Short mmCIF file of N, CA and C in Angstrom, two decimals:
data_model
loop_
_atom_site.label_atom_id
_atom_site.label_comp_id
_atom_site.label_asym_id
_atom_site.label_seq_id
_atom_site.Cartn_x
_atom_site.Cartn_y
_atom_site.Cartn_z
N UNK K 19 -10.18 15.60 3.10
CA UNK K 19 -9.01 15.12 2.39
C UNK K 19 -8.80 16.01 1.15
N UNK K 20 -7.56 16.22 0.78
CA UNK K 20 -7.25 17.08 -0.36
C UNK K 20 -7.36 16.33 -1.68
N UNK K 21 -7.57 17.08 -2.74
CA UNK K 21 -7.62 16.49 -4.08
C UNK K 21 -6.30 15.80 -4.41
N UNK K 22 -5.19 16.38 -3.98
CA UNK K 22 -3.88 15.83 -4.26
C UNK K 22 -3.70 14.46 -3.59
N UNK K 23 -4.09 14.35 -2.32
CA UNK K 23 -3.96 13.08 -1.60
C UNK K 23 -4.90 12.03 -2.18
N UNK K 24 -6.10 12.44 -2.52
CA UNK K 24 -7.08 11.52 -3.12
C UNK K 24 -6.55 10.99 -4.45
N UNK K 25 -6.00 11.88 -5.28
CA UNK K 25 -5.46 11.45 -6.57
C UNK K 25 -4.27 10.51 -6.37
N UNK K 26 -3.35 10.85 -5.49
CA UNK K 26 -2.18 10.01 -5.26
C UNK K 26 -2.61 8.61 -4.82
N UNK K 27 -3.54 8.53 -3.88
CA UNK K 27 -4.00 7.22 -3.40
C UNK K 27 -4.59 6.39 -4.54
N UNK K 28 -5.43 7.03 -5.36
CA UNK K 28 -6.08 6.31 -6.47
C UNK K 28 -5.07 5.91 -7.54
N UNK K 29 -4.12 6.78 -7.84
CA UNK K 29 -3.11 6.48 -8.85
C UNK K 29 -2.24 5.30 -8.41
N UNK K 30 -1.79 5.32 -7.17
CA UNK K 30 -0.94 4.23 -6.68
C UNK K 30 -1.72 2.92 -6.62
N UNK K 31 -3.00 2.98 -6.27
CA UNK K 31 -3.84 1.78 -6.27
C UNK K 31 -3.99 1.25 -7.69
N UNK K 32 -4.18 2.16 -8.65
CA UNK K 32 -4.30 1.76 -10.07
C UNK K 32 -3.03 1.03 -10.51
N UNK K 33 -1.88 1.59 -10.17
CA UNK K 33 -0.61 0.96 -10.54
C UNK K 33 -0.44 -0.39 -9.85
N UNK K 34 -0.78 -0.46 -8.58
CA UNK K 34 -0.58 -1.68 -7.80
C UNK K 34 -1.41 -2.85 -8.31
N UNK K 35 -2.58 -2.56 -8.88
CA UNK K 35 -3.45 -3.64 -9.35
C UNK K 35 -3.21 -4.02 -10.81
N UNK K 36 -2.36 -3.26 -11.50
CA UNK K 36 -2.13 -3.48 -12.93
C UNK K 36 -1.17 -4.67 -13.12
N UNK K 37 -1.58 -5.72 -13.87
CA UNK K 37 -0.76 -6.93 -14.01
C UNK K 37 0.63 -6.67 -14.60
N UNK K 38 0.74 -5.80 -15.59
CA UNK K 38 2.06 -5.55 -16.20
C UNK K 38 2.97 -4.80 -15.24
N UNK K 39 2.39 -3.91 -14.43
CA UNK K 39 3.19 -3.20 -13.42
C UNK K 39 3.67 -4.20 -12.37
N UNK K 40 2.83 -5.17 -12.02
CA UNK K 40 3.24 -6.21 -11.07
C UNK K 40 4.39 -7.03 -11.64
N UNK K 41 4.39 -7.25 -12.94
CA UNK K 41 5.49 -7.97 -13.58
C UNK K 41 6.81 -7.21 -13.40
N UNK K 42 6.75 -5.89 -13.47
CA UNK K 42 7.95 -5.04 -13.34
C UNK K 42 8.35 -4.83 -11.88
N UNK K 43 7.37 -4.55 -11.02
CA UNK K 43 7.66 -4.13 -9.65
C UNK K 43 7.35 -5.18 -8.59
N UNK K 44 6.97 -6.38 -9.02
CA UNK K 44 6.70 -7.45 -8.06
C UNK K 44 5.24 -7.51 -7.67
N UNK K 45 4.89 -8.58 -6.97
CA UNK K 45 3.52 -8.78 -6.51
C UNK K 45 3.57 -9.20 -5.05
N UNK K 46 3.25 -8.33 -4.12
CA UNK K 46 2.71 -6.99 -4.36
C UNK K 46 3.80 -6.05 -4.87
N UNK K 47 3.40 -5.07 -5.69
CA UNK K 47 4.38 -4.17 -6.29
C UNK K 47 5.07 -3.28 -5.25
N UNK K 48 6.34 -3.03 -5.51
CA UNK K 48 7.13 -2.17 -4.62
C UNK K 48 6.89 -0.72 -5.03
N UNK K 49 5.79 -0.16 -4.51
CA UNK K 49 5.38 1.22 -4.77
C UNK K 49 5.26 1.89 -3.40
N UNK K 50 6.01 2.98 -3.21
CA UNK K 50 6.09 3.60 -1.89
C UNK K 50 5.97 5.12 -1.96
N UNK K 51 5.31 5.67 -0.94
CA UNK K 51 5.31 7.13 -0.79
C UNK K 51 6.72 7.56 -0.40
N UNK K 52 7.34 6.78 0.43
CA UNK K 52 8.74 6.93 0.80
C UNK K 52 9.29 5.53 0.98
N UNK K 53 10.31 5.15 0.25
CA UNK K 53 10.80 3.76 0.26
C UNK K 53 11.49 3.44 1.58
N UNK K 54 11.11 2.32 2.19
CA UNK K 54 11.79 1.88 3.41
C UNK K 54 13.25 1.50 3.12
N UNK K 55 14.08 1.61 4.12
CA UNK K 55 15.49 1.22 4.01
C UNK K 55 15.57 -0.23 3.54
N UNK K 56 16.43 -0.50 2.57
CA UNK K 56 16.66 -1.86 2.11
C UNK K 56 15.63 -2.40 1.13
N UNK K 57 14.79 -1.53 0.56
CA UNK K 57 13.79 -1.98 -0.42
C UNK K 57 14.49 -2.60 -1.62
N UNK K 58 13.96 -3.73 -2.09
CA UNK K 58 14.52 -4.41 -3.25
C UNK K 58 14.25 -3.61 -4.52
N UNK K 59 15.18 -3.72 -5.47
CA UNK K 59 15.03 -3.07 -6.77
C UNK K 59 14.28 -3.99 -7.71
N UNK K 60 13.58 -3.47 -8.68
CA UNK K 60 13.22 -2.06 -8.88
C UNK K 60 12.05 -1.67 -7.98
N UNK K 61 11.95 -0.36 -7.72
CA UNK K 61 10.81 0.14 -6.96
C UNK K 61 10.46 1.55 -7.43
N UNK K 62 9.24 1.95 -7.09
CA UNK K 62 8.69 3.24 -7.50
C UNK K 62 8.39 4.06 -6.26
N UNK K 63 8.76 5.34 -6.28
CA UNK K 63 8.46 6.24 -5.16
C UNK K 63 7.73 7.48 -5.67
N UNK K 64 7.02 8.11 -4.74
CA UNK K 64 6.30 9.34 -5.03
C UNK K 64 7.23 10.51 -4.76
N UNK K 65 7.25 11.44 -5.71
CA UNK K 65 8.07 12.64 -5.56
C UNK K 65 7.22 13.88 -5.41
N UNK K 66 7.70 14.93 -5.99
CA UNK K 66 7.09 16.25 -5.89
C UNK K 66 5.70 16.29 -6.49
N UNK K 67 4.83 17.06 -5.86
CA UNK K 67 3.50 17.32 -6.39
C UNK K 67 3.25 18.82 -6.41
N UNK K 68 2.71 19.31 -7.51
CA UNK K 68 2.43 20.74 -7.68
C UNK K 68 0.99 20.89 -8.15
N UNK K 69 0.27 21.82 -7.55
CA UNK K 69 -1.13 22.02 -7.92
C UNK K 69 -1.43 23.48 -8.22
N UNK K 70 -2.39 23.67 -9.11
CA UNK K 70 -2.90 25.01 -9.43
C UNK K 70 -4.41 24.91 -9.58
N UNK K 71 -5.10 25.93 -9.11
CA UNK K 71 -6.54 25.98 -9.31
C UNK K 71 -6.81 26.34 -10.76
N UNK K 72 -7.73 25.65 -11.38
CA UNK K 72 -8.13 25.89 -12.77
C UNK K 72 -9.65 26.00 -12.82
N UNK K 73 -10.18 26.81 -11.92
CA UNK K 73 -11.64 26.92 -11.82
C UNK K 73 -12.26 27.41 -13.12
N UNK K 74 -13.38 26.84 -13.42
CA UNK K 74 -14.19 27.24 -14.56
C UNK K 74 -15.55 27.65 -14.01
N UNK K 75 -16.39 28.17 -14.88
CA UNK K 75 -17.71 28.60 -14.45
C UNK K 75 -18.44 27.44 -13.77
N UNK K 76 -18.87 27.68 -12.55
CA UNK K 76 -19.69 26.74 -11.78
C UNK K 76 -19.01 25.41 -11.47
N UNK K 77 -17.68 25.34 -11.52
CA UNK K 77 -17.00 24.10 -11.13
C UNK K 77 -15.63 24.41 -10.57
N UNK K 78 -15.21 23.63 -9.60
CA UNK K 78 -13.90 23.78 -8.99
C UNK K 78 -12.97 22.72 -9.56
N UNK K 79 -11.93 23.18 -10.27
CA UNK K 79 -10.97 22.26 -10.89
C UNK K 79 -9.59 22.49 -10.30
N UNK K 80 -8.84 21.41 -10.15
CA UNK K 80 -7.47 21.47 -9.67
C UNK K 80 -6.61 20.71 -10.67
N UNK K 81 -5.58 21.38 -11.17
CA UNK K 81 -4.59 20.71 -12.02
C UNK K 81 -3.45 20.30 -11.11
N UNK K 82 -3.17 19.01 -11.09
CA UNK K 82 -2.13 18.48 -10.21
C UNK K 82 -1.10 17.74 -11.04
N UNK K 83 0.19 18.03 -10.81
CA UNK K 83 1.28 17.33 -11.46
C UNK K 83 2.06 16.58 -10.39
N UNK K 84 2.12 15.27 -10.54
CA UNK K 84 2.78 14.41 -9.57
C UNK K 84 3.95 13.72 -10.25
N UNK K 85 5.11 13.74 -9.60
CA UNK K 85 6.30 13.10 -10.14
C UNK K 85 6.51 11.75 -9.46
N UNK K 86 6.73 10.73 -10.28
CA UNK K 86 7.04 9.39 -9.80
C UNK K 86 8.49 9.07 -10.16
N UNK K 87 9.18 8.37 -9.25
CA UNK K 87 10.58 8.01 -9.45
C UNK K 87 10.73 6.51 -9.46
N UNK K 88 11.34 5.99 -10.51
CA UNK K 88 11.62 4.56 -10.64
C UNK K 88 13.11 4.35 -10.40
N UNK K 89 13.42 3.43 -9.49
CA UNK K 89 14.81 3.13 -9.13
C UNK K 89 15.10 1.69 -9.52
N UNK K 90 16.15 1.49 -10.32
CA UNK K 90 16.49 0.15 -10.79
C UNK K 90 18.00 -0.09 -10.71
N UNK K 91 18.36 -1.36 -10.73
CA UNK K 91 19.76 -1.76 -10.92
C UNK K 91 19.89 -2.13 -12.38
N UNK K 92 20.24 -1.13 -13.20
CA UNK K 92 20.28 -1.31 -14.65
C UNK K 92 21.41 -0.45 -15.20
N UNK K 93 22.55 -1.07 -15.40
CA UNK K 93 23.72 -0.31 -15.85
C UNK K 93 23.50 0.32 -17.21
N UNK K 94 22.86 -0.39 -18.13
CA UNK K 94 22.68 0.13 -19.49
C UNK K 94 21.46 1.05 -19.62
N UNK K 95 20.53 1.01 -18.71
CA UNK K 95 19.31 1.83 -18.67
C UNK K 95 18.21 1.36 -19.61
N UNK K 96 18.44 0.39 -20.47
CA UNK K 96 17.39 -0.07 -21.38
C UNK K 96 16.22 -0.67 -20.62
N UNK K 97 16.51 -1.52 -19.63
CA UNK K 97 15.45 -2.14 -18.85
C UNK K 97 14.63 -1.10 -18.08
N UNK K 98 15.31 -0.06 -17.63
CA UNK K 98 14.61 1.02 -16.92
C UNK K 98 13.65 1.72 -17.87
N UNK K 99 14.07 1.95 -19.10
CA UNK K 99 13.18 2.56 -20.10
C UNK K 99 11.97 1.68 -20.38
N UNK K 100 12.21 0.38 -20.47
CA UNK K 100 11.10 -0.57 -20.68
C UNK K 100 10.13 -0.52 -19.49
N UNK K 101 10.66 -0.53 -18.28
CA UNK K 101 9.82 -0.50 -17.08
C UNK K 101 9.03 0.79 -17.00
N UNK K 102 9.68 1.90 -17.32
CA UNK K 102 8.99 3.20 -17.29
C UNK K 102 7.88 3.23 -18.34
N UNK K 103 8.13 2.62 -19.50
CA UNK K 103 7.11 2.53 -20.53
C UNK K 103 5.90 1.72 -20.07
N UNK K 104 6.14 0.67 -19.32
CA UNK K 104 5.06 -0.15 -18.77
C UNK K 104 4.22 0.65 -17.79
N UNK K 105 4.88 1.39 -16.92
CA UNK K 105 4.17 2.22 -15.94
C UNK K 105 3.39 3.31 -16.65
N UNK K 106 4.01 3.95 -17.64
CA UNK K 106 3.33 5.00 -18.41
C UNK K 106 2.07 4.44 -19.08
N UNK K 107 2.18 3.28 -19.72
CA UNK K 107 1.04 2.68 -20.40
C UNK K 107 -0.11 2.38 -19.44
N UNK K 108 0.21 2.08 -18.19
CA UNK K 108 -0.82 1.74 -17.20
C UNK K 108 -1.64 2.95 -16.77
N UNK K 109 -1.09 4.17 -16.94
CA UNK K 109 -1.81 5.35 -16.43
C UNK K 109 -2.10 6.43 -17.45
N UNK K 110 -1.36 6.48 -18.57
CA UNK K 110 -1.59 7.54 -19.54
C UNK K 110 -2.98 7.44 -20.16
N UNK K 111 -3.70 8.54 -20.11
CA UNK K 111 -5.06 8.60 -20.67
C UNK K 111 -6.01 7.60 -20.01
N UNK K 112 -5.70 7.20 -18.78
CA UNK K 112 -6.56 6.24 -18.10
C UNK K 112 -7.63 6.97 -17.30
N UNK K 113 -8.64 6.24 -16.96
CA UNK K 113 -9.74 6.77 -16.17
C UNK K 113 -9.94 5.85 -14.98
N UNK K 114 -10.00 6.42 -13.79
CA UNK K 114 -10.23 5.62 -12.59
C UNK K 114 -10.95 6.49 -11.57
N UNK K 115 -11.60 5.83 -10.66
CA UNK K 115 -12.43 6.52 -9.67
C UNK K 115 -11.55 7.13 -8.57
N UNK K 116 -11.99 8.29 -8.10
CA UNK K 116 -11.37 8.93 -6.94
C UNK K 116 -12.33 8.82 -5.76
N UNK K 117 -11.86 9.12 -4.58
CA UNK K 117 -12.70 9.08 -3.39
C UNK K 117 -13.86 10.06 -3.52
N UNK K 118 -14.89 9.82 -2.75
CA UNK K 118 -16.08 10.67 -2.76
C UNK K 118 -15.70 12.14 -2.61
N UNK K 119 -16.37 12.96 -3.39
CA UNK K 119 -16.11 14.39 -3.36
C UNK K 119 -15.21 14.86 -4.48
N UNK K 120 -14.61 13.91 -5.24
CA UNK K 120 -13.70 14.27 -6.32
C UNK K 120 -13.95 13.39 -7.53
N UNK K 121 -13.67 13.96 -8.69
CA UNK K 121 -13.82 13.23 -9.95
C UNK K 121 -12.59 13.50 -10.81
N UNK K 122 -12.06 12.46 -11.44
CA UNK K 122 -10.91 12.61 -12.33
C UNK K 122 -11.40 12.97 -13.73
N UNK K 123 -11.01 14.13 -14.21
CA UNK K 123 -11.38 14.59 -15.55
C UNK K 123 -10.39 14.03 -16.57
N UNK K 124 -9.10 14.10 -16.26
CA UNK K 124 -8.08 13.56 -17.17
C UNK K 124 -6.83 13.19 -16.39
N UNK K 125 -6.10 12.23 -16.95
CA UNK K 125 -4.83 11.77 -16.37
C UNK K 125 -3.89 11.49 -17.53
N UNK K 126 -2.80 12.24 -17.60
CA UNK K 126 -1.86 12.11 -18.72
C UNK K 126 -0.43 12.09 -18.20
N UNK K 127 0.40 11.30 -18.84
CA UNK K 127 1.83 11.36 -18.56
C UNK K 127 2.39 12.42 -19.51
N UNK K 128 3.03 13.44 -18.94
CA UNK K 128 3.50 14.57 -19.75
C UNK K 128 5.02 14.64 -19.85
N UNK K 129 5.73 13.78 -19.12
CA UNK K 129 7.20 13.86 -19.15
C UNK K 129 7.77 12.56 -18.64
N UNK K 130 8.85 12.12 -19.25
CA UNK K 130 9.61 10.99 -18.70
C UNK K 130 11.08 11.18 -19.04
N UNK K 131 11.93 10.60 -18.20
CA UNK K 131 13.37 10.70 -18.40
C UNK K 131 14.02 9.53 -17.68
N UNK K 132 15.11 9.03 -18.22
CA UNK K 132 15.89 7.97 -17.58
C UNK K 132 17.35 8.40 -17.61
N UNK K 133 18.02 8.27 -16.48
CA UNK K 133 19.43 8.64 -16.41
C UNK K 133 20.14 7.81 -15.36
N UNK K 134 21.45 7.80 -15.44
CA UNK K 134 22.28 7.08 -14.49
C UNK K 134 22.48 7.97 -13.26
N UNK K 135 22.57 7.34 -12.10
CA UNK K 135 22.83 8.09 -10.87
C UNK K 135 24.32 8.16 -10.62
N UNK K 136 24.71 8.81 -9.53
CA UNK K 136 26.14 8.87 -9.18
C UNK K 136 26.68 7.48 -8.85
N UNK K 137 25.79 6.57 -8.43
CA UNK K 137 26.15 5.17 -8.26
C UNK K 137 25.89 4.50 -9.61
N UNK K 138 26.92 4.21 -10.37
CA UNK K 138 26.77 3.71 -11.74
C UNK K 138 26.01 2.39 -11.84
N UNK K 139 25.73 1.76 -10.70
CA UNK K 139 24.96 0.52 -10.73
C UNK K 139 23.45 0.78 -10.74
N UNK K 140 23.05 2.02 -10.53
CA UNK K 140 21.64 2.37 -10.45
C UNK K 140 21.21 3.26 -11.60
N UNK K 141 19.98 3.06 -12.04
CA UNK K 141 19.36 3.96 -13.01
C UNK K 141 18.14 4.57 -12.35
N UNK K 142 17.82 5.78 -12.76
CA UNK K 142 16.72 6.54 -12.18
C UNK K 142 15.79 6.97 -13.31
N UNK K 143 14.55 6.56 -13.21
CA UNK K 143 13.53 6.98 -14.18
C UNK K 143 12.58 7.96 -13.52
N UNK K 144 12.18 8.96 -14.26
CA UNK K 144 11.25 9.98 -13.76
C UNK K 144 10.05 10.04 -14.68
N UNK K 145 8.88 10.07 -14.08
CA UNK K 145 7.63 10.14 -14.84
C UNK K 145 6.77 11.21 -14.20
N UNK K 146 6.32 12.19 -14.98
CA UNK K 146 5.45 13.24 -14.44
C UNK K 146 4.05 13.02 -14.98
N UNK K 147 3.10 12.97 -14.05
CA UNK K 147 1.70 12.73 -14.37
C UNK K 147 0.92 14.02 -14.12
N UNK K 148 0.11 14.41 -15.09
CA UNK K 148 -0.72 15.60 -14.95
C UNK K 148 -2.18 15.16 -14.89
N UNK K 149 -2.86 15.61 -13.85
CA UNK K 149 -4.26 15.24 -13.67
C UNK K 149 -5.10 16.50 -13.53
N UNK K 150 -6.30 16.43 -14.05
CA UNK K 150 -7.29 17.48 -13.84
C UNK K 150 -8.38 16.85 -12.98
N UNK K 151 -8.57 17.44 -11.81
CA UNK K 151 -9.46 16.88 -10.80
C UNK K 151 -10.59 17.86 -10.52
N UNK K 152 -11.80 17.36 -10.51
CA UNK K 152 -12.94 18.21 -10.18
C UNK K 152 -13.35 17.94 -8.74
N UNK K 153 -13.52 19.02 -8.01
CA UNK K 153 -14.02 18.92 -6.65
C UNK K 153 -15.55 18.95 -6.76
N UNK K 154 -16.16 17.80 -6.60
CA UNK K 154 -17.61 17.70 -6.80
C UNK K 154 -18.40 18.18 -5.59
N UNK K 155 -17.70 18.44 -4.46
CA UNK K 155 -18.37 19.01 -3.29
C UNK K 155 -18.48 20.52 -3.39
N UNK K 156 -17.76 21.10 -4.37
CA UNK K 156 -17.85 22.54 -4.60
C UNK K 156 -17.04 23.41 -3.66
N UNK K 157 -16.15 22.82 -2.87
CA UNK K 157 -15.30 23.58 -1.97
C UNK K 157 -13.86 23.28 -2.32
N UNK K 158 -13.07 24.31 -2.63
CA UNK K 158 -11.65 24.10 -2.99
C UNK K 158 -10.90 23.46 -1.85
N UNK K 159 -10.07 22.48 -2.19
CA UNK K 159 -9.26 21.79 -1.19
C UNK K 159 -7.82 22.25 -1.30
#
């Protein structure tokens, strides 16, 4: 399994179990790799992921940036900003376990934005998460 897939699985699990995120996205939370047709608002989807090797002496490191998309029915966008802040608080500077063979060195939210879509009834929030992942098996994934 790749470091990117392992991180995504752990990050989404972290969000899904977080009580404040459940308040925003429901219980169980509406968090999807790809949202099914007709998903209720608000919901969170996984977007683009970009990785770079950041190897150091005697260790294999991968810097991964994963984009999350929040979709809401919020004409004014204030509620979307509040929801995005809740999601950010649940993961920024957090520490959580990854699957065997990988270790999370750091997890930071490095970017967020909220804007209206072409459908004025919807707001779109974007959150970019930057993680530094160590491959503890010593083989680059």
